[in-house]
Amino acid sequence: RILFVIICASLVAHAVQSASIFSSTDCFDPIGPTVNGACPPNYGPIGNLCCASCPAGSALIGPTVNAACPAGSDPVGSVCCLSATCPVTISNGPCNADDTCPTAGYACDMANQYCCPVVDYENPANVIGPAIGGLCPIGYVMVMIPGGSPEGDCVSLNSVPGVCAEAVQDRPCPAGVGCRSGFNCFTLAEVCCPA
Protein backbone atom coordinates (compact mmCIF):
# COMPACT_ATOMS: atom_id res chain seq x y z
CA ARG A 1 0.00 0.00 0.00
CA ILE A 2 2.83 2.40 0.81
CA LEU A 3 4.53 1.56 -2.48
CA PHE A 4 1.26 2.32 -4.34
CA VAL A 5 1.02 5.74 -2.65
CA ILE A 6 4.64 6.50 -3.53
CA ILE A 7 4.10 5.44 -7.16
CA CYS A 8 0.89 7.52 -7.40
CA ALA A 9 2.57 10.57 -5.88
CA SER A 10 5.43 10.14 -8.33
CA LEU A 11 2.99 9.96 -11.27
CA VAL A 12 1.25 13.18 -10.25
CA ALA A 13 4.55 14.97 -9.65
CA HIS A 14 5.80 13.81 -13.05
CA ALA A 15 2.54 14.89 -14.72
CA VAL A 16 2.85 18.37 -13.26
CA GLN A 17 6.53 18.66 -14.25
CA SER A 18 6.28 17.28 -17.77
CA ALA A 19 2.64 18.19 -18.55
CA SER A 20 2.12 14.65 -19.84
CA ILE A 21 2.75 11.13 -18.64
CA PHE A 22 1.11 9.44 -21.58
CA SER A 23 0.99 10.66 -25.14
CA SER A 24 -2.17 11.35 -27.10
CA THR A 25 -1.57 8.05 -28.93
CA ASP A 26 -1.65 5.76 -25.85
CA CYS A 27 -4.78 3.59 -25.89
CA PHE A 28 -6.18 2.23 -22.63
CA ASP A 29 -8.99 -0.36 -22.44
CA PRO A 30 -9.78 -0.46 -26.20
CA ILE A 31 -13.30 -1.74 -26.94
CA GLY A 32 -13.05 -1.98 -30.72
CA PRO A 33 -12.87 0.10 -33.88
CA THR A 34 -14.50 3.50 -34.34
CA VAL A 35 -17.78 3.66 -36.26
CA ASN A 36 -17.60 6.52 -38.74
CA GLY A 37 -14.90 8.02 -36.51
CA ALA A 38 -17.16 7.99 -33.43
CA CYS A 39 -17.04 6.15 -30.09
CA PRO A 40 -19.53 5.60 -27.24
CA PRO A 41 -19.52 7.78 -24.09
CA ASN A 42 -16.32 7.59 -21.96
CA TYR A 43 -14.39 6.39 -25.02
CA GLY A 44 -12.55 8.44 -27.61
CA PRO A 45 -10.81 7.72 -30.91
CA ILE A 46 -7.10 6.97 -30.85
CA GLY A 47 -6.28 6.15 -34.44
CA ASN A 48 -9.10 3.81 -35.51
CA LEU A 49 -9.76 2.37 -32.01
CA CYS A 50 -12.21 3.44 -29.33
CA CYS A 51 -10.16 3.81 -26.15
CA ALA A 52 -11.07 4.77 -22.58
CA SER A 53 -10.99 8.55 -22.29
CA CYS A 54 -11.71 11.40 -19.94
CA PRO A 55 -14.70 13.71 -20.23
CA ALA A 56 -14.18 16.82 -22.32
CA GLY A 57 -12.39 19.34 -20.21
CA SER A 58 -10.30 16.78 -18.34
CA ALA A 59 -6.84 15.44 -19.19
CA LEU A 60 -5.86 11.77 -19.15
CA ILE A 61 -3.30 10.96 -16.46
CA GLY A 62 -3.09 7.21 -17.15
CA PRO A 63 -4.72 3.88 -16.30
CA THR A 64 -6.19 3.14 -12.88
CA VAL A 65 -4.19 0.84 -10.60
CA ASN A 66 -6.52 -1.52 -8.72
CA ALA A 67 -9.35 0.93 -9.57
CA ALA A 68 -7.49 3.77 -7.79
CA CYS A 69 -5.94 7.00 -9.04
CA PRO A 70 -3.20 9.27 -7.71
CA ALA A 71 -4.08 12.43 -5.78
CA GLY A 72 -5.27 15.18 -8.09
CA SER A 73 -7.12 12.79 -10.39
CA ASP A 74 -10.36 10.82 -10.39
CA PRO A 75 -11.22 7.39 -11.86
CA VAL A 76 -13.41 7.45 -14.97
CA GLY A 77 -13.92 3.86 -16.02
CA SER A 78 -10.45 2.34 -16.35
CA VAL A 79 -8.48 5.60 -16.57
CA CYS A 80 -7.49 8.44 -14.24
CA CYS A 81 -8.55 11.93 -15.25
CA LEU A 82 -7.18 15.23 -14.01
CA SER A 83 -9.30 16.82 -11.30
CA ALA A 84 -9.98 20.53 -11.47
CA THR A 85 -10.28 22.59 -8.31
CA CYS A 86 -9.83 26.30 -7.72
CA PRO A 87 -11.15 29.20 -5.69
CA VAL A 88 -14.35 30.60 -7.19
CA THR A 89 -12.51 33.91 -7.71
CA ILE A 90 -10.51 32.45 -10.61
CA SER A 91 -13.27 30.29 -12.10
CA ASN A 92 -14.80 31.49 -15.35
CA GLY A 93 -18.38 30.49 -14.64
CA PRO A 94 -20.56 27.42 -14.21
CA CYS A 95 -19.93 24.04 -15.84
CA ASN A 96 -22.14 22.91 -18.72
CA ALA A 97 -24.84 20.32 -17.97
CA ASP A 98 -22.46 17.54 -19.13
CA ASP A 99 -19.68 18.66 -16.73
CA THR A 100 -17.63 20.27 -19.49
CA CYS A 101 -16.52 23.87 -19.77
CA PRO A 102 -17.16 26.17 -22.73
CA THR A 103 -13.63 27.62 -22.69
CA ALA A 104 -10.43 25.80 -23.69
CA GLY A 105 -7.94 25.55 -20.82
CA TYR A 106 -10.70 25.13 -18.22
CA ALA A 107 -12.13 21.95 -16.65
CA CYS A 108 -15.15 21.41 -14.45
CA ASP A 109 -14.71 21.36 -10.68
CA MET A 110 -17.23 18.53 -10.27
CA ALA A 111 -17.83 19.20 -6.56
CA ASN A 112 -18.57 22.92 -6.98
CA GLN A 113 -19.85 22.90 -10.58
CA TYR A 114 -17.75 25.79 -11.83
CA CYS A 115 -14.94 25.90 -14.40
CA CYS A 116 -11.33 26.08 -13.19
CA PRO A 117 -8.19 26.84 -15.19
CA VAL A 118 -5.99 23.81 -15.84
CA VAL A 119 -3.31 25.82 -17.65
CA ASP A 120 -0.14 26.40 -15.62
CA TYR A 121 -0.71 30.07 -14.75
CA GLU A 122 1.76 29.88 -11.85
CA ASN A 123 4.72 29.56 -14.25
CA PRO A 124 5.55 33.08 -15.54
CA ALA A 125 6.94 31.57 -18.76
CA ASN A 126 3.36 30.61 -19.73
CA VAL A 127 1.91 34.12 -19.20
CA ILE A 128 2.36 36.60 -22.07
CA GLY A 129 0.62 39.57 -20.47
CA PRO A 130 -2.76 41.07 -19.71
CA ALA A 131 -5.90 40.26 -21.67
CA ILE A 132 -7.28 43.15 -23.73
CA GLY A 133 -10.99 43.51 -23.18
CA GLY A 134 -11.02 39.96 -21.82
CA LEU A 135 -9.50 38.58 -25.04
CA CYS A 136 -6.25 36.73 -25.72
CA PRO A 137 -4.49 35.67 -28.94
CA ILE A 138 -5.12 32.22 -30.44
CA GLY A 139 -3.31 29.60 -28.37
CA TYR A 140 -3.87 31.50 -25.11
CA VAL A 141 -6.70 31.72 -22.60
CA MET A 142 -7.63 34.45 -20.13
CA VAL A 143 -7.18 33.56 -16.44
CA MET A 144 -7.94 35.77 -13.45
CA ILE A 145 -4.58 35.11 -11.77
CA PRO A 146 -4.53 36.13 -8.10
CA GLY A 147 -2.50 39.36 -7.94
CA GLY A 148 -2.46 39.61 -11.75
CA SER A 149 -3.99 42.09 -14.15
CA PRO A 150 -7.52 43.23 -13.18
CA GLU A 151 -8.78 42.24 -16.66
CA GLY A 152 -7.08 38.84 -16.50
CA ASP A 153 -3.86 37.49 -17.98
CA CYS A 154 -3.25 35.44 -21.14
CA VAL A 155 -1.85 31.98 -20.40
CA SER A 156 -0.54 29.49 -22.99
CA LEU A 157 -2.81 26.55 -23.81
CA ASN A 158 0.40 24.57 -24.37
CA SER A 159 0.65 24.38 -20.57
CA VAL A 160 -2.48 22.17 -20.34
CA PRO A 161 -1.48 18.75 -18.93
CA GLY A 162 -1.47 16.03 -21.57
CA VAL A 163 -1.33 18.24 -24.68
CA CYS A 164 1.01 17.05 -27.43
CA ALA A 165 4.32 18.83 -27.90
CA GLU A 166 4.08 22.14 -29.76
CA ALA A 167 6.48 20.84 -32.41
CA VAL A 168 3.98 18.16 -33.55
CA GLN A 169 0.78 20.25 -33.32
CA ASP A 170 -0.97 20.81 -36.64
CA ARG A 171 -3.39 23.71 -36.15
CA PRO A 172 -6.08 25.04 -33.82
CA CYS A 173 -9.42 23.21 -33.61
CA PRO A 174 -11.92 25.67 -32.08
CA ALA A 175 -14.98 23.91 -30.62
CA GLY A 176 -13.27 20.56 -31.33
CA VAL A 177 -13.46 20.72 -35.13
CA GLY A 178 -11.05 21.38 -37.96
CA CYS A 179 -8.38 18.66 -37.72
CA ARG A 180 -7.19 17.05 -40.92
CA SER A 181 -6.67 13.32 -41.44
CA GLY A 182 -4.07 11.84 -39.09
CA PHE A 183 -4.84 14.32 -36.28
CA ASN A 184 -7.36 14.42 -33.43
CA CYS A 185 -8.51 17.51 -31.57
CA PHE A 186 -7.13 17.77 -28.03
CA THR A 187 -10.22 19.70 -26.97
CA LEU A 188 -8.89 20.94 -23.64
CA ALA A 189 -6.30 23.02 -25.53
CA GLU A 190 -8.23 23.24 -28.84
CA VAL A 191 -5.26 22.05 -30.89
CA CYS A 192 -4.83 19.20 -33.40
CA CYS A 193 -2.45 16.50 -32.17
CA PRO A 194 -1.18 13.45 -34.08
CA ALA A 195 -3.62 10.51 -34.00
PDB file of C-alpha atoms in Angstrom:
ATOM      1  CA  ARG A   1       0.000   0.000   0.000  1.00  0.00           C
ATOM      2  CA  ILE A   2       2.826   2.404   0.808  1.00  0.00           C
ATOM      3  CA  LEU A   3       4.526   1.557  -2.483  1.00  0.00           C
ATOM      4  CA  PHE A   4       1.265   2.323  -4.343  1.00  0.00           C
ATOM      5  CA  VAL A   5       1.015   5.736  -2.653  1.00  0.00           C
ATOM      6  CA  ILE A   6       4.644   6.499  -3.532  1.00  0.00           C
ATOM      7  CA  ILE A   7       4.095   5.445  -7.155  1.00  0.00           C
ATOM      8  CA  CYS A   8       0.891   7.520  -7.396  1.00  0.00           C
ATOM      9  CA  ALA A   9       2.569  10.574  -5.879  1.00  0.00           C
ATOM     10  CA  SER A  10       5.430  10.142  -8.326  1.00  0.00           C
ATOM     11  CA  LEU A  11       2.988   9.957 -11.269  1.00  0.00           C
ATOM     12  CA  VAL A  12       1.246  13.183 -10.246  1.00  0.00           C
ATOM     13  CA  ALA A  13       4.555  14.972  -9.654  1.00  0.00           C
ATOM     14  CA  HIS A  14       5.800  13.808 -13.052  1.00  0.00           C
ATOM     15  CA  ALA A  15       2.535  14.893 -14.717  1.00  0.00           C
ATOM     16  CA  VAL A  16       2.852  18.370 -13.263  1.00  0.00           C
ATOM     17  CA  GLN A  17       6.525  18.661 -14.254  1.00  0.00           C
ATOM     18  CA  SER A  18       6.281  17.284 -17.770  1.00  0.00           C
ATOM     19  CA  ALA A  19       2.641  18.192 -18.547  1.00  0.00           C
ATOM     20  CA  SER A  20       2.118  14.645 -19.843  1.00  0.00           C
ATOM     21  CA  ILE A  21       2.752  11.127 -18.636  1.00  0.00           C
ATOM     22  CA  PHE A  22       1.106   9.437 -21.582  1.00  0.00           C
ATOM     23  CA  SER A  23       0.987  10.661 -25.143  1.00  0.00           C
ATOM     24  CA  SER A  24      -2.174  11.347 -27.095  1.00  0.00           C
ATOM     25  CA  THR A  25      -1.571   8.050 -28.930  1.00  0.00           C
ATOM     26  CA  ASP A  26      -1.654   5.765 -25.846  1.00  0.00           C
ATOM     27  CA  CYS A  27      -4.783   3.589 -25.892  1.00  0.00           C
ATOM     28  CA  PHE A  28      -6.177   2.227 -22.629  1.00  0.00           C
ATOM     29  CA  ASP A  29      -8.991  -0.355 -22.443  1.00  0.00           C
ATOM     30  CA  PRO A  30      -9.778  -0.462 -26.195  1.00  0.00           C
ATOM     31  CA  ILE A  31     -13.298  -1.741 -26.937  1.00  0.00           C
ATOM     32  CA  GLY A  32     -13.053  -1.977 -30.717  1.00  0.00           C
ATOM     33  CA  PRO A  33     -12.872   0.105 -33.876  1.00  0.00           C
ATOM     34  CA  THR A  34     -14.496   3.495 -34.341  1.00  0.00           C
ATOM     35  CA  VAL A  35     -17.783   3.659 -36.262  1.00  0.00           C
ATOM     36  CA  ASN A  36     -17.603   6.517 -38.738  1.00  0.00           C
ATOM     37  CA  GLY A  37     -14.897   8.022 -36.506  1.00  0.00           C
ATOM     38  CA  ALA A  38     -17.156   7.994 -33.428  1.00  0.00           C
ATOM     39  CA  CYS A  39     -17.036   6.153 -30.090  1.00  0.00           C
ATOM     40  CA  PRO A  40     -19.528   5.596 -27.242  1.00  0.00           C
ATOM     41  CA  PRO A  41     -19.516   7.779 -24.088  1.00  0.00           C
ATOM     42  CA  ASN A  42     -16.319   7.595 -21.957  1.00  0.00           C
ATOM     43  CA  TYR A  43     -14.385   6.393 -25.021  1.00  0.00           C
ATOM     44  CA  GLY A  44     -12.551   8.440 -27.613  1.00  0.00           C
ATOM     45  CA  PRO A  45     -10.813   7.723 -30.915  1.00  0.00           C
ATOM     46  CA  ILE A  46      -7.096   6.968 -30.854  1.00  0.00           C
ATOM     47  CA  GLY A  47      -6.276   6.150 -34.436  1.00  0.00           C
ATOM     48  CA  ASN A  48      -9.098   3.811 -35.506  1.00  0.00           C
ATOM     49  CA  LEU A  49      -9.757   2.367 -32.014  1.00  0.00           C
ATOM     50  CA  CYS A  50     -12.212   3.444 -29.330  1.00  0.00           C
ATOM     51  CA  CYS A  51     -10.159   3.806 -26.147  1.00  0.00           C
ATOM     52  CA  ALA A  52     -11.068   4.765 -22.581  1.00  0.00           C
ATOM     53  CA  SER A  53     -10.992   8.547 -22.294  1.00  0.00           C
ATOM     54  CA  CYS A  54     -11.714  11.397 -19.944  1.00  0.00           C
ATOM     55  CA  PRO A  55     -14.699  13.711 -20.235  1.00  0.00           C
ATOM     56  CA  ALA A  56     -14.185  16.818 -22.324  1.00  0.00           C
ATOM     57  CA  GLY A  57     -12.390  19.341 -20.205  1.00  0.00           C
ATOM     58  CA  SER A  58     -10.300  16.783 -18.345  1.00  0.00           C
ATOM     59  CA  ALA A  59      -6.843  15.444 -19.189  1.00  0.00           C
ATOM     60  CA  LEU A  60      -5.863  11.766 -19.146  1.00  0.00           C
ATOM     61  CA  ILE A  61      -3.297  10.964 -16.455  1.00  0.00           C
ATOM     62  CA  GLY A  62      -3.086   7.210 -17.152  1.00  0.00           C
ATOM     63  CA  PRO A  63      -4.717   3.879 -16.303  1.00  0.00           C
ATOM     64  CA  THR A  64      -6.192   3.144 -12.884  1.00  0.00           C
ATOM     65  CA  VAL A  65      -4.191   0.836 -10.595  1.00  0.00           C
ATOM     66  CA  ASN A  66      -6.524  -1.523  -8.721  1.00  0.00           C
ATOM     67  CA  ALA A  67      -9.353   0.933  -9.566  1.00  0.00           C
ATOM     68  CA  ALA A  68      -7.491   3.766  -7.786  1.00  0.00           C
ATOM     69  CA  CYS A  69      -5.943   7.000  -9.037  1.00  0.00           C
ATOM     70  CA  PRO A  70      -3.199   9.275  -7.707  1.00  0.00           C
ATOM     71  CA  ALA A  71      -4.079  12.426  -5.785  1.00  0.00           C
ATOM     72  CA  GLY A  72      -5.269  15.178  -8.091  1.00  0.00           C
ATOM     73  CA  SER A  73      -7.115  12.788 -10.386  1.00  0.00           C
ATOM     74  CA  ASP A  74     -10.360  10.818 -10.388  1.00  0.00           C
ATOM     75  CA  PRO A  75     -11.220   7.389 -11.860  1.00  0.00           C
ATOM     76  CA  VAL A  76     -13.408   7.452 -14.968  1.00  0.00           C
ATOM     77  CA  GLY A  77     -13.917   3.863 -16.021  1.00  0.00           C
ATOM     78  CA  SER A  78     -10.453   2.338 -16.346  1.00  0.00           C
ATOM     79  CA  VAL A  79      -8.483   5.605 -16.567  1.00  0.00           C
ATOM     80  CA  CYS A  80      -7.489   8.436 -14.238  1.00  0.00           C
ATOM     81  CA  CYS A  81      -8.549  11.928 -15.254  1.00  0.00           C
ATOM     82  CA  LEU A  82      -7.176  15.233 -14.013  1.00  0.00           C
ATOM     83  CA  SER A  83      -9.299  16.825 -11.304  1.00  0.00           C
ATOM     84  CA  ALA A  84      -9.975  20.531 -11.472  1.00  0.00           C
ATOM     85  CA  THR A  85     -10.277  22.588  -8.308  1.00  0.00           C
ATOM     86  CA  CYS A  86      -9.829  26.303  -7.725  1.00  0.00           C
ATOM     87  CA  PRO A  87     -11.149  29.203  -5.693  1.00  0.00           C
ATOM     88  CA  VAL A  88     -14.345  30.604  -7.189  1.00  0.00           C
ATOM     89  CA  THR A  89     -12.512  33.914  -7.710  1.00  0.00           C
ATOM     90  CA  ILE A  90     -10.508  32.451 -10.613  1.00  0.00           C
ATOM     91  CA  SER A  91     -13.268  30.290 -12.104  1.00  0.00           C
ATOM     92  CA  ASN A  92     -14.803  31.493 -15.346  1.00  0.00           C
ATOM     93  CA  GLY A  93     -18.380  30.493 -14.638  1.00  0.00           C
ATOM     94  CA  PRO A  94     -20.564  27.423 -14.212  1.00  0.00           C
ATOM     95  CA  CYS A  95     -19.929  24.041 -15.845  1.00  0.00           C
ATOM     96  CA  ASN A  96     -22.136  22.914 -18.720  1.00  0.00           C
ATOM     97  CA  ALA A  97     -24.841  20.319 -17.966  1.00  0.00           C
ATOM     98  CA  ASP A  98     -22.464  17.541 -19.129  1.00  0.00           C
ATOM     99  CA  ASP A  99     -19.678  18.655 -16.727  1.00  0.00           C
ATOM    100  CA  THR A 100     -17.626  20.265 -19.492  1.00  0.00           C
ATOM    101  CA  CYS A 101     -16.522  23.873 -19.766  1.00  0.00           C
ATOM    102  CA  PRO A 102     -17.160  26.169 -22.732  1.00  0.00           C
ATOM    103  CA  THR A 103     -13.630  27.620 -22.689  1.00  0.00           C
ATOM    104  CA  ALA A 104     -10.433  25.798 -23.686  1.00  0.00           C
ATOM    105  CA  GLY A 105      -7.944  25.553 -20.821  1.00  0.00           C
ATOM    106  CA  TYR A 106     -10.701  25.134 -18.222  1.00  0.00           C
ATOM    107  CA  ALA A 107     -12.126  21.955 -16.652  1.00  0.00           C
ATOM    108  CA  CYS A 108     -15.151  21.411 -14.449  1.00  0.00           C
ATOM    109  CA  ASP A 109     -14.706  21.357 -10.681  1.00  0.00           C
ATOM    110  CA  MET A 110     -17.234  18.526 -10.271  1.00  0.00           C
ATOM    111  CA  ALA A 111     -17.827  19.204  -6.564  1.00  0.00           C
ATOM    112  CA  ASN A 112     -18.567  22.919  -6.977  1.00  0.00           C
ATOM    113  CA  GLN A 113     -19.852  22.905 -10.579  1.00  0.00           C
ATOM    114  CA  TYR A 114     -17.747  25.790 -11.830  1.00  0.00           C
ATOM    115  CA  CYS A 115     -14.943  25.897 -14.399  1.00  0.00           C
ATOM    116  CA  CYS A 116     -11.332  26.081 -13.193  1.00  0.00           C
ATOM    117  CA  PRO A 117      -8.195  26.842 -15.195  1.00  0.00           C
ATOM    118  CA  VAL A 118      -5.989  23.813 -15.841  1.00  0.00           C
ATOM    119  CA  VAL A 119      -3.313  25.819 -17.649  1.00  0.00           C
ATOM    120  CA  ASP A 120      -0.144  26.405 -15.624  1.00  0.00           C
ATOM    121  CA  TYR A 121      -0.712  30.066 -14.753  1.00  0.00           C
ATOM    122  CA  GLU A 122       1.756  29.881 -11.846  1.00  0.00           C
ATOM    123  CA  ASN A 123       4.718  29.565 -14.250  1.00  0.00           C
ATOM    124  CA  PRO A 124       5.551  33.084 -15.535  1.00  0.00           C
ATOM    125  CA  ALA A 125       6.940  31.573 -18.758  1.00  0.00           C
ATOM    126  CA  ASN A 126       3.359  30.612 -19.726  1.00  0.00           C
ATOM    127  CA  VAL A 127       1.913  34.117 -19.199  1.00  0.00           C
ATOM    128  CA  ILE A 128       2.356  36.597 -22.070  1.00  0.00           C
ATOM    129  CA  GLY A 129       0.621  39.568 -20.471  1.00  0.00           C
ATOM    130  CA  PRO A 130      -2.763  41.069 -19.709  1.00  0.00           C
ATOM    131  CA  ALA A 131      -5.901  40.257 -21.673  1.00  0.00           C
ATOM    132  CA  ILE A 132      -7.276  43.148 -23.727  1.00  0.00           C
ATOM    133  CA  GLY A 133     -10.989  43.510 -23.182  1.00  0.00           C
ATOM    134  CA  GLY A 134     -11.024  39.961 -21.824  1.00  0.00           C
ATOM    135  CA  LEU A 135      -9.503  38.582 -25.045  1.00  0.00           C
ATOM    136  CA  CYS A 136      -6.246  36.727 -25.717  1.00  0.00           C
ATOM    137  CA  PRO A 137      -4.490  35.670 -28.936  1.00  0.00           C
ATOM    138  CA  ILE A 138      -5.118  32.217 -30.444  1.00  0.00           C
ATOM    139  CA  GLY A 139      -3.312  29.601 -28.368  1.00  0.00           C
ATOM    140  CA  TYR A 140      -3.865  31.498 -25.109  1.00  0.00           C
ATOM    141  CA  VAL A 141      -6.699  31.720 -22.599  1.00  0.00           C
ATOM    142  CA  MET A 142      -7.629  34.449 -20.128  1.00  0.00           C
ATOM    143  CA  VAL A 143      -7.178  33.558 -16.441  1.00  0.00           C
ATOM    144  CA  MET A 144      -7.938  35.771 -13.447  1.00  0.00           C
ATOM    145  CA  ILE A 145      -4.575  35.109 -11.769  1.00  0.00           C
ATOM    146  CA  PRO A 146      -4.531  36.130  -8.096  1.00  0.00           C
ATOM    147  CA  GLY A 147      -2.504  39.356  -7.938  1.00  0.00           C
ATOM    148  CA  GLY A 148      -2.455  39.609 -11.748  1.00  0.00           C
ATOM    149  CA  SER A 149      -3.990  42.087 -14.152  1.00  0.00           C
ATOM    150  CA  PRO A 150      -7.516  43.229 -13.179  1.00  0.00           C
ATOM    151  CA  GLU A 151      -8.779  42.244 -16.664  1.00  0.00           C
ATOM    152  CA  GLY A 152      -7.080  38.838 -16.503  1.00  0.00           C
ATOM    153  CA  ASP A 153      -3.860  37.495 -17.983  1.00  0.00           C
ATOM    154  CA  CYS A 154      -3.249  35.438 -21.137  1.00  0.00           C
ATOM    155  CA  VAL A 155      -1.849  31.977 -20.404  1.00  0.00           C
ATOM    156  CA  SER A 156      -0.541  29.491 -22.991  1.00  0.00           C
ATOM    157  CA  LEU A 157      -2.811  26.549 -23.810  1.00  0.00           C
ATOM    158  CA  ASN A 158       0.397  24.568 -24.372  1.00  0.00           C
ATOM    159  CA  SER A 159       0.648  24.378 -20.571  1.00  0.00           C
ATOM    160  CA  VAL A 160      -2.483  22.167 -20.337  1.00  0.00           C
ATOM    161  CA  PRO A 161      -1.484  18.747 -18.926  1.00  0.00           C
ATOM    162  CA  GLY A 162      -1.466  16.031 -21.574  1.00  0.00           C
ATOM    163  CA  VAL A 163      -1.326  18.239 -24.675  1.00  0.00           C
ATOM    164  CA  CYS A 164       1.005  17.046 -27.431  1.00  0.00           C
ATOM    165  CA  ALA A 165       4.319  18.830 -27.903  1.00  0.00           C
ATOM    166  CA  GLU A 166       4.076  22.140 -29.755  1.00  0.00           C
ATOM    167  CA  ALA A 167       6.485  20.838 -32.415  1.00  0.00           C
ATOM    168  CA  VAL A 168       3.979  18.163 -33.552  1.00  0.00           C
ATOM    169  CA  GLN A 169       0.782  20.249 -33.322  1.00  0.00           C
ATOM    170  CA  ASP A 170      -0.972  20.815 -36.644  1.00  0.00           C
ATOM    171  CA  ARG A 171      -3.385  23.711 -36.149  1.00  0.00           C
ATOM    172  CA  PRO A 172      -6.084  25.044 -33.815  1.00  0.00           C
ATOM    173  CA  CYS A 173      -9.422  23.214 -33.610  1.00  0.00           C
ATOM    174  CA  PRO A 174     -11.918  25.668 -32.080  1.00  0.00           C
ATOM    175  CA  ALA A 175     -14.975  23.909 -30.620  1.00  0.00           C
ATOM    176  CA  GLY A 176     -13.274  20.564 -31.328  1.00  0.00           C
ATOM    177  CA  VAL A 177     -13.460  20.718 -35.127  1.00  0.00           C
ATOM    178  CA  GLY A 178     -11.046  21.380 -37.960  1.00  0.00           C
ATOM    179  CA  CYS A 179      -8.375  18.661 -37.724  1.00  0.00           C
ATOM    180  CA  ARG A 180      -7.194  17.054 -40.916  1.00  0.00           C
ATOM    181  CA  SER A 181      -6.673  13.319 -41.436  1.00  0.00           C
ATOM    182  CA  GLY A 182      -4.073  11.843 -39.089  1.00  0.00           C
ATOM    183  CA  PHE A 183      -4.844  14.316 -36.283  1.00  0.00           C
ATOM    184  CA  ASN A 184      -7.359  14.416 -33.430  1.00  0.00           C
ATOM    185  CA  CYS A 185      -8.506  17.506 -31.568  1.00  0.00           C
ATOM    186  CA  PHE A 186      -7.126  17.768 -28.033  1.00  0.00           C
ATOM    187  CA  THR A 187     -10.220  19.700 -26.969  1.00  0.00           C
ATOM    188  CA  LEU A 188      -8.892  20.941 -23.641  1.00  0.00           C
ATOM    189  CA  ALA A 189      -6.296  23.021 -25.530  1.00  0.00           C
ATOM    190  CA  GLU A 190      -8.227  23.243 -28.837  1.00  0.00           C
ATOM    191  CA  VAL A 191      -5.260  22.054 -30.893  1.00  0.00           C
ATOM    192  CA  CYS A 192      -4.832  19.202 -33.403  1.00  0.00           C
ATOM    193  CA  CYS A 193      -2.448  16.504 -32.173  1.00  0.00           C
ATOM    194  CA  PRO A 194      -1.178  13.451 -34.082  1.00  0.00           C
ATOM    195  CA  ALA A 195      -3.623  10.513 -34.005  1.00  0.00           C
TER     196      ALA A 195
END
